[in-house]
PDB file of C-alpha atoms and ligand atoms in Angstrom:
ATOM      1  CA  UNK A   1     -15.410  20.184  19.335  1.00 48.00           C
ATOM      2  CA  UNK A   2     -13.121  17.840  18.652  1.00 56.00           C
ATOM      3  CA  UNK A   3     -11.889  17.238  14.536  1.00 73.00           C
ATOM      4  CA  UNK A   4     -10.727  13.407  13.352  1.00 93.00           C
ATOM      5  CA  UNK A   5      -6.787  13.263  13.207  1.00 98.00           C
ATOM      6  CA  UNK A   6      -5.205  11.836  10.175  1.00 98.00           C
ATOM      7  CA  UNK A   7      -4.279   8.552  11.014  1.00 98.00           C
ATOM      8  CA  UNK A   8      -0.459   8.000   9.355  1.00 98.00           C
ATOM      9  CA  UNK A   9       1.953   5.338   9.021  1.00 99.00           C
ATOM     10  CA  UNK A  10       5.785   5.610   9.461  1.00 99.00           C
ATOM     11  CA  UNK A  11       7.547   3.701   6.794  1.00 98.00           C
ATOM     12  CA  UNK A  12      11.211   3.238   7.653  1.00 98.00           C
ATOM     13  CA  UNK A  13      14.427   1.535   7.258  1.00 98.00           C
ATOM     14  CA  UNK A  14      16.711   2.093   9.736  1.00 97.00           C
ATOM     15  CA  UNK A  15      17.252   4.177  13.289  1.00 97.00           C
ATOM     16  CA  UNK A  16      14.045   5.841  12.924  1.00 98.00           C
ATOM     17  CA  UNK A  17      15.373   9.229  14.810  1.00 98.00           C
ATOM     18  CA  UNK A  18      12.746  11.281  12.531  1.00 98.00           C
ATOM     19  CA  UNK A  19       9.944   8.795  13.053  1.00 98.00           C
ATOM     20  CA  UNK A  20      10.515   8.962  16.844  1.00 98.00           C
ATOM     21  CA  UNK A  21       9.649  12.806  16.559  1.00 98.00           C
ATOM     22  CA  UNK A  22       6.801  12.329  14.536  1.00 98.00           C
ATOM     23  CA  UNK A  23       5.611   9.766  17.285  1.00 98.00           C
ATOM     24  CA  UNK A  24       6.647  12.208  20.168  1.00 98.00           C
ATOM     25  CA  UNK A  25       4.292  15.201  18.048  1.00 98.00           C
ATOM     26  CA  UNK A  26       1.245  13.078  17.762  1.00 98.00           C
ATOM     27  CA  UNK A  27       1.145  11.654  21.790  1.00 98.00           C
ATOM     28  CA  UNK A  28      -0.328  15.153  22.113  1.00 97.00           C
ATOM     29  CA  UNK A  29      -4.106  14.407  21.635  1.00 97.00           C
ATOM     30  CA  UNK A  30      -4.482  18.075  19.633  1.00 97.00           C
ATOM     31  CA  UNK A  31      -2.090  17.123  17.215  1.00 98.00           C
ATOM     32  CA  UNK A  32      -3.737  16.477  13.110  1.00 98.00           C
ATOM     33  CA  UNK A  33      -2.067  13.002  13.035  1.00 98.00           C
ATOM     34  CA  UNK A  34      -2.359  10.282  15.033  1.00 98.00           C
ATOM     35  CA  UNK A  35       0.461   7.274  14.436  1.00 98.00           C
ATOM     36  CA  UNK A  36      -1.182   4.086  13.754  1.00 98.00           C
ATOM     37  CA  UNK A  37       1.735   2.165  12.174  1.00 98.00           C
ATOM     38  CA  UNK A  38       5.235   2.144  11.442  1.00 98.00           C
ATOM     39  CA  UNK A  39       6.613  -0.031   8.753  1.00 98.00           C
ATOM     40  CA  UNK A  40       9.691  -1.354   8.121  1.00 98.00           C
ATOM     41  CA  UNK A  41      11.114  -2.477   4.460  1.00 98.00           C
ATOM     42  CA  UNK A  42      14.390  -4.380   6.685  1.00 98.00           C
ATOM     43  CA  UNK A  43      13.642  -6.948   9.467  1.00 97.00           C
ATOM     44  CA  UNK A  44      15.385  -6.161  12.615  1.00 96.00           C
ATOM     45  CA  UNK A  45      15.344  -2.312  11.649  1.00 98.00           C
ATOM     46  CA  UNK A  46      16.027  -0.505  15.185  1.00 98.00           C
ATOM     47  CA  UNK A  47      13.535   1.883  14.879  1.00 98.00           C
ATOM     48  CA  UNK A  48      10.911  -0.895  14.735  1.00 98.00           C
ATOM     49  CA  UNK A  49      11.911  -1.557  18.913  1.00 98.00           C
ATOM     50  CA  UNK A  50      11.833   1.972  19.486  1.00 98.00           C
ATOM     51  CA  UNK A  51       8.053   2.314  17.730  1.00 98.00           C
ATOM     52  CA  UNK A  52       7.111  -0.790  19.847  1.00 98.00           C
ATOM     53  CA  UNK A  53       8.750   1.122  22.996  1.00 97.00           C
ATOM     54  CA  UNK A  54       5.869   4.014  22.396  1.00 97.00           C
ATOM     55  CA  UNK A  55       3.172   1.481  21.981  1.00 97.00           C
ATOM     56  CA  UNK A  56       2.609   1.404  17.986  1.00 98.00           C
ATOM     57  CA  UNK A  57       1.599  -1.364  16.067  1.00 98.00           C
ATOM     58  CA  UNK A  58       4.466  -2.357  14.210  1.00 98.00           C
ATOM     59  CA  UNK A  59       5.157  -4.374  11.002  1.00 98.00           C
ATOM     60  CA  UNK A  60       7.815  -5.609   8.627  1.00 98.00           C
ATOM     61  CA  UNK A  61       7.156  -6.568   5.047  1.00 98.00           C
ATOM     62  CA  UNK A  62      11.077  -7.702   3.791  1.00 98.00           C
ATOM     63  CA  UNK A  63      11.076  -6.805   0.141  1.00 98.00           C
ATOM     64  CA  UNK A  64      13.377  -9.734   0.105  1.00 98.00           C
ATOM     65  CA  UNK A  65      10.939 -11.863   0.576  1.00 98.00           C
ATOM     66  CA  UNK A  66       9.233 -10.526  -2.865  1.00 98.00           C
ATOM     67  CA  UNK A  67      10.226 -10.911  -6.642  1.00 97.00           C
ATOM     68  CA  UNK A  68      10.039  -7.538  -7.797  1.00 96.00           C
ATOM     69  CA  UNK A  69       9.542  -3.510  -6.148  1.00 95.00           C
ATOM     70  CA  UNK A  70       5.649  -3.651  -7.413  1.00 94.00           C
ATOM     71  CA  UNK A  71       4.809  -6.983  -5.926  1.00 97.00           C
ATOM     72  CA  UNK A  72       6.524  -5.459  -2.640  1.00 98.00           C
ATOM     73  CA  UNK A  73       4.824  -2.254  -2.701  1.00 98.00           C
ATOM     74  CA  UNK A  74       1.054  -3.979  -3.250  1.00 98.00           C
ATOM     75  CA  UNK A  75       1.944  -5.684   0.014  1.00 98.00           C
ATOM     76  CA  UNK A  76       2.527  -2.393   1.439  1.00 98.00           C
ATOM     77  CA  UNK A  77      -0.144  -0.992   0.049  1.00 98.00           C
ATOM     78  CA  UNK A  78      -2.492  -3.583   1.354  1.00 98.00           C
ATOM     79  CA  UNK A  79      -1.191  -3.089   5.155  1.00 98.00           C
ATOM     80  CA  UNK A  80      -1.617   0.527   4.891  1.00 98.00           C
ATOM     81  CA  UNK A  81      -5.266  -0.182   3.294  1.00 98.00           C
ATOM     82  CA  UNK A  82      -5.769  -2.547   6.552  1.00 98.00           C
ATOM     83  CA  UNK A  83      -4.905   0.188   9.214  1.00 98.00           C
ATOM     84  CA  UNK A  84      -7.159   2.666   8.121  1.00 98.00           C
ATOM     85  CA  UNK A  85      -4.173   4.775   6.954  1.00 98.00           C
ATOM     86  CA  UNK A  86      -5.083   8.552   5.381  1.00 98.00           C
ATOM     87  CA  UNK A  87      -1.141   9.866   5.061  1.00 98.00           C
ATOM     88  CA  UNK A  88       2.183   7.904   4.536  1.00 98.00           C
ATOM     89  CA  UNK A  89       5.500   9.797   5.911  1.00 99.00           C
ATOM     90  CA  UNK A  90       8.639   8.201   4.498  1.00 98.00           C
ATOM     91  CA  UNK A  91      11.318   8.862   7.096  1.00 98.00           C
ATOM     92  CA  UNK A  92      14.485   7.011   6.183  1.00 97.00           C
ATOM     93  CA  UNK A  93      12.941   4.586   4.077  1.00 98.00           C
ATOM     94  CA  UNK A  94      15.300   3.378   1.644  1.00 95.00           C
ATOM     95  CA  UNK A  95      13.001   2.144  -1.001  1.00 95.00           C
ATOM     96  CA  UNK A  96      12.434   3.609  -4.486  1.00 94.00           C
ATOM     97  CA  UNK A  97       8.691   3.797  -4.987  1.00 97.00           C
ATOM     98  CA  UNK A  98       7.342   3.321  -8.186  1.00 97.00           C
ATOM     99  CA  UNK A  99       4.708   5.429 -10.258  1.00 97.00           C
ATOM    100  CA  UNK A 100       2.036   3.078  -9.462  1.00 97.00           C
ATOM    101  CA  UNK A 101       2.257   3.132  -5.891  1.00 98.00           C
ATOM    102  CA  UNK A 102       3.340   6.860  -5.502  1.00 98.00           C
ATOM    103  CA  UNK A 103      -0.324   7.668  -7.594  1.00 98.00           C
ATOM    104  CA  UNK A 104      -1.895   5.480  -5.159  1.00 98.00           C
ATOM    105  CA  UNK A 105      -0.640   7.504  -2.954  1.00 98.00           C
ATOM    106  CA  UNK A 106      -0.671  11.028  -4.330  1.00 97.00           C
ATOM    107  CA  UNK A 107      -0.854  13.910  -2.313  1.00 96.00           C
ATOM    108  CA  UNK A 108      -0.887  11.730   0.954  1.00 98.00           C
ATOM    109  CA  UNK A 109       2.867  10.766   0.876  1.00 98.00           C
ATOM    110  CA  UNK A 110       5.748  12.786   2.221  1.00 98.00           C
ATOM    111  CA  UNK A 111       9.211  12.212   2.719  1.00 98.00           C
ATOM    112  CA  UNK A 112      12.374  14.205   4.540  1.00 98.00           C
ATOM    113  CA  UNK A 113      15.868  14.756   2.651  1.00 98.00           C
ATOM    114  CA  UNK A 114      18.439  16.279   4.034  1.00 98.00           C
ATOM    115  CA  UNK A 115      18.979  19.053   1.544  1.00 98.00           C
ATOM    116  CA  UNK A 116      17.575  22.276   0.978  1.00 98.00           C
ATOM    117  CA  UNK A 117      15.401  21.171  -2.250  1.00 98.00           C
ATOM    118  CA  UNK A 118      16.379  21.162  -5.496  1.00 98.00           C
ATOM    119  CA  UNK A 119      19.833  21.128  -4.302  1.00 98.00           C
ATOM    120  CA  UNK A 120      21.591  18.180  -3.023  1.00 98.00           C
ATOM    121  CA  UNK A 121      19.390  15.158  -4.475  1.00 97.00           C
ATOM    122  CA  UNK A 122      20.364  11.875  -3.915  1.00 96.00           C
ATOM    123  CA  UNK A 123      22.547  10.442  -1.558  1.00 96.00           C
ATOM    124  CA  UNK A 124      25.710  12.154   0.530  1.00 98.00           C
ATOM    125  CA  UNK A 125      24.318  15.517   0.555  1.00 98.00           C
ATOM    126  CA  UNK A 126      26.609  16.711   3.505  1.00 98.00           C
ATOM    127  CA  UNK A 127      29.867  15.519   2.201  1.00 98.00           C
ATOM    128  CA  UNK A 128      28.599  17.341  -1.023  1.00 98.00           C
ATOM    129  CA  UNK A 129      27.479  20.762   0.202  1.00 98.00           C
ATOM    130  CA  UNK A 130      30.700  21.078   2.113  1.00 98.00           C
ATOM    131  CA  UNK A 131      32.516  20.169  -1.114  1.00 98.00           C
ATOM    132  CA  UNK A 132      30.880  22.654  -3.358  1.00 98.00           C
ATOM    133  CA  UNK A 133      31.533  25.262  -0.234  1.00 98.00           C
ATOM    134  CA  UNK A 134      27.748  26.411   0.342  1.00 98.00           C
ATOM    135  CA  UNK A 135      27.172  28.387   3.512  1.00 98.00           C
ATOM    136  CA  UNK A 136      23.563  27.127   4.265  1.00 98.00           C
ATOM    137  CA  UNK A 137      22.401  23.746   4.192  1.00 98.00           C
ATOM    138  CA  UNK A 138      19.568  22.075   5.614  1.00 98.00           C
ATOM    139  CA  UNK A 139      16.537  19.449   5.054  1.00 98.00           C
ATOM    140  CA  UNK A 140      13.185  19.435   3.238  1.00 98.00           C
ATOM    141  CA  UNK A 141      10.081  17.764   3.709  1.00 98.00           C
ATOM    142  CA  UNK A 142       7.580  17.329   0.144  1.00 98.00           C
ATOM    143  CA  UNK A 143       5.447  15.451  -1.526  1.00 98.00           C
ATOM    144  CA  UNK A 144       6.786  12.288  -3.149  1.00 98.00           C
ATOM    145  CA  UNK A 145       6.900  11.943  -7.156  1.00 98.00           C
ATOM    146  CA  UNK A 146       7.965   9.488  -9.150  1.00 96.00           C
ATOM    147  CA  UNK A 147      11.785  12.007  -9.391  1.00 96.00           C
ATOM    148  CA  UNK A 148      13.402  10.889  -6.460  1.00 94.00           C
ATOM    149  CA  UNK A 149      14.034  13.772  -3.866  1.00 95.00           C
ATOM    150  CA  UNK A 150      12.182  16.017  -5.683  1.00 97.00           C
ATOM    151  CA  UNK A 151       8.450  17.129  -5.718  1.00 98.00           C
ATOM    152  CA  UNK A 152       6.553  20.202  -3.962  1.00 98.00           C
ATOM    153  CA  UNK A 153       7.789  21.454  -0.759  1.00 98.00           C
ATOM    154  CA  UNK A 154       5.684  21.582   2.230  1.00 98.00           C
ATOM    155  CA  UNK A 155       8.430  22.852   4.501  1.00 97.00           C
ATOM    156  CA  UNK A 156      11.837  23.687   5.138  1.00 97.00           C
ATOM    157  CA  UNK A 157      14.709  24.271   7.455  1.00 97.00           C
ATOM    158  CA  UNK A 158      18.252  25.825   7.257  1.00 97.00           C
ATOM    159  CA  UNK A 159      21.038  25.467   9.166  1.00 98.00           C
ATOM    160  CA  UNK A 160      24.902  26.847   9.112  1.00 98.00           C
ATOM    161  CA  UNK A 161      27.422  25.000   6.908  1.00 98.00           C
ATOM    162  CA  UNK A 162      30.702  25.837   9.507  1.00 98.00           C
ATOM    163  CA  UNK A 163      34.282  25.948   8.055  1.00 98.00           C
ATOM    164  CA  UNK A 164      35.850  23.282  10.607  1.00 98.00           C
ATOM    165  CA  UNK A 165      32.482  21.010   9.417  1.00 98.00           C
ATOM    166  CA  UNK A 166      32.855  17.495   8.593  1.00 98.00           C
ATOM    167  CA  UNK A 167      30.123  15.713   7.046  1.00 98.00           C
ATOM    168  CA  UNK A 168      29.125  13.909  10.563  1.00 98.00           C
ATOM    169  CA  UNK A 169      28.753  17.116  12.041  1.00 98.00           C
ATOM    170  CA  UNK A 170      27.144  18.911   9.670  1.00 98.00           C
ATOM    171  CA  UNK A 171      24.303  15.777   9.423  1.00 98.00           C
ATOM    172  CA  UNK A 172      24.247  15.752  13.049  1.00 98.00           C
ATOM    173  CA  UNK A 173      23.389  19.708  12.647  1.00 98.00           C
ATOM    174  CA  UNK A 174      20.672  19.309  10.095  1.00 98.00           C
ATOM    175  CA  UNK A 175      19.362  15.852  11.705  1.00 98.00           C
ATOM    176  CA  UNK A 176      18.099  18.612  15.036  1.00 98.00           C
ATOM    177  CA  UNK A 177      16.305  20.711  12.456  1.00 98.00           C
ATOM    178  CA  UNK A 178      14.888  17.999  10.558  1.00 98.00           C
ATOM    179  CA  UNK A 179      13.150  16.493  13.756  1.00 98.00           C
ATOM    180  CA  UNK A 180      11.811  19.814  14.141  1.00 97.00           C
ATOM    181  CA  UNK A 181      10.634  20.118  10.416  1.00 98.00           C
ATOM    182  CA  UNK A 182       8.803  17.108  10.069  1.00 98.00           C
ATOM    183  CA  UNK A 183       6.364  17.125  13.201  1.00 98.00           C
ATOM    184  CA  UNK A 184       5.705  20.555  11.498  1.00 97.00           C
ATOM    185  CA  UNK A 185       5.377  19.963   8.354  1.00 98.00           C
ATOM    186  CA  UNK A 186       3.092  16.777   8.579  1.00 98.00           C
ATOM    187  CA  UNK A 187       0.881  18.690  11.557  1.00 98.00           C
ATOM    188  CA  UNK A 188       0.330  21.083   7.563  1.00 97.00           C
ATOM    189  CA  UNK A 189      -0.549  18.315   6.044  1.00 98.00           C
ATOM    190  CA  UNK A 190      -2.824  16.456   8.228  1.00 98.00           C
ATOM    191  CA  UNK A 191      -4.602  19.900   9.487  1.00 97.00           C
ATOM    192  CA  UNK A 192      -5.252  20.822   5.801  1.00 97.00           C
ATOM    193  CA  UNK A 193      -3.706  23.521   5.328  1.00 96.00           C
ATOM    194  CA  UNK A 194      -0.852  22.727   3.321  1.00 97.00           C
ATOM    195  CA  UNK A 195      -2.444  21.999  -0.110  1.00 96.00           C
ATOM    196  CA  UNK A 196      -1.071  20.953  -3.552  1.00 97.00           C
ATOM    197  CA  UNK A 197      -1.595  23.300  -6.089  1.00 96.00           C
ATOM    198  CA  UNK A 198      -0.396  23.772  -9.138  1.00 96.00           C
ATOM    199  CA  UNK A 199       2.459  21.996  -8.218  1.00 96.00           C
ATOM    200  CA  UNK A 200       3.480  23.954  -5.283  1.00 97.00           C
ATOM    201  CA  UNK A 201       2.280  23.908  -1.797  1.00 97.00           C
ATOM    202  CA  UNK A 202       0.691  26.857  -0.825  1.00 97.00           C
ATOM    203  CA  UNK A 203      -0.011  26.950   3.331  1.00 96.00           C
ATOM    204  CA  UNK A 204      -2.848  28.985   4.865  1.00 94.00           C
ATOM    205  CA  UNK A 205      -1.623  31.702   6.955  1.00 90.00           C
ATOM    206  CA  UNK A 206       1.955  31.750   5.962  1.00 88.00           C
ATOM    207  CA  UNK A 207       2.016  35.288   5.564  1.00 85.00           C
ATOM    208  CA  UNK A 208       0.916  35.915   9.166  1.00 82.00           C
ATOM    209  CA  UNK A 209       3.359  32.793  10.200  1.00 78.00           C
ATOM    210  CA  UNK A 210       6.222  32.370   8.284  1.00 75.00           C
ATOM    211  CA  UNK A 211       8.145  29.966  11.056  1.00 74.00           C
ATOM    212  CA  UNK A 212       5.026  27.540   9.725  1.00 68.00           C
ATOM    213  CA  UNK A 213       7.588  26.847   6.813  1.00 69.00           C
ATOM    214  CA  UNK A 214      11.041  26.757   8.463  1.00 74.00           C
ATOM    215  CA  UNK A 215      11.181  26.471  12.244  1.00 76.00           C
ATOM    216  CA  UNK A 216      14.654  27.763  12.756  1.00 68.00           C
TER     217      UNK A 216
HETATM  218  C1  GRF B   1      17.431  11.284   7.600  1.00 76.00           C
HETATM  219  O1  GRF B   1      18.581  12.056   7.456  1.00 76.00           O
HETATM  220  C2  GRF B   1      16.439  11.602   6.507  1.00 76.00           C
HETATM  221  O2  GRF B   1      16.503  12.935   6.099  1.00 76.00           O
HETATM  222  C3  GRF B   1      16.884  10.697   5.393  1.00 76.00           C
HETATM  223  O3  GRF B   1      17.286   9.512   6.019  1.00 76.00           O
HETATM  224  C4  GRF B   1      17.695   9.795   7.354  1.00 76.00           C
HETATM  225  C5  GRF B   1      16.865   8.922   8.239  1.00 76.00           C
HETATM  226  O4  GRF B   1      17.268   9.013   9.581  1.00 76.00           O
HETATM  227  N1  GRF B   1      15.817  10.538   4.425  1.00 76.00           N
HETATM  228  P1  GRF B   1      16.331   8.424  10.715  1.00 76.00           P
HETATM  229  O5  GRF B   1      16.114   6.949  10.387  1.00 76.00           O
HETATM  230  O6  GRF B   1      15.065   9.191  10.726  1.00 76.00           O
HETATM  231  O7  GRF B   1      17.126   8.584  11.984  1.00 76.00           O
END
């Protein structure tokens, strides 16, 4: 018997190295998701060519082009509505959502940050953790709130914070583990059993599995 795979969009800004995993996960037909478009917030945005290179149906909605984030976002919302779409991943997208579009989207939205949640929100998390000396580091997929880089987390993965590291190599460290984590974590979520509760995520079976929730 075969079960319906969450179809998901890919909405990104830039390189697209995570979204290129995620699309490498779900070519295998017995994977929960199945890639049916990947968005782009910046024309010209290279991971756009690369999603074309695999096949995907590809679009660009230029926030530029609107006057404010909510006018923007119900374009968005409307393309996602159009494919079908079950499950948003944010993978480099370098948009703030607002509350109206991330309760549209509640429970269906994800995002990566490289950090080990609730450390390291916001923006130059390497150059910070090897400022404030921390031996571990790593990224962190969850559920997107209106808090920015913050929400429940679905999954996780450490790495080693070395003493010759500079920020580039440390991010090029934790950018391995997070295309790991995120074909993980969103094969959770699709399959069901990663669930929202209470504000946390519990995950069936983790206690048989623990490399479910960090694949290190
Ligand atoms: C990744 O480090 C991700 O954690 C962060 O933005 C970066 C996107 O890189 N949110 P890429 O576009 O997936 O290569």
């Amino acid at each position: 018997m075969t079960t319906a795979r969450r179809k998901t969009a890919i909405l990104i800004s830039g390189r697209g190295s995570n979204m290129t995993a995620l699309i490498a996960a779900a070519a295998d037909t017995s994977y929960p998701a199945e890639i049916v478009l990947v968005l782009s917030n910046r024309p010209g945005a290279p991971g756009l060519d690369r999603a074309a290179a695999a096949g995907l149906p590809t679009l660009t909605v230029d926030h530029k082009a609107f006057p404010d984030r909510e006018s923007f976002e119900r374009a968005v919302d409307a393309a996602l509505v159009a494919a079908g779409v079950e499950l948003v991943c944010l993978a480099g997208f370098m948009r703030v959502l607002t509350p109206w579009f991330i309760a549209r989207w509640a429970g269906r939205l994800i995002n990566i940050h490289p950090s080990l949640m609730p450390s390291f929100r916001g923006l130059h998390t390497h150059e910070r953790a090897i400022a404030e000396g921390v031996k571990i580091h790593g990224c962190t997929v969850h559920h997107v709130v209106p808090d920015v880089d913050a929400g429940p987390i679905v999954a996780q993965a450490a790495v080693p914070v070395l003493s010759d590291d500079t920020p580039d190599t440390l991010a090029a460290r934790v950018l391995e583990a997070e295309h790991r984590l995120y074909p993980l974590a969103l094969a959770l979520v699709a399959s069901g059993r990663a669930v929202v509760e209470d504000g946390r995520v519990r995950v069936a079976g983790d206690a048989a599995s623990p490399a479910l929730l960090s694949p290190n």
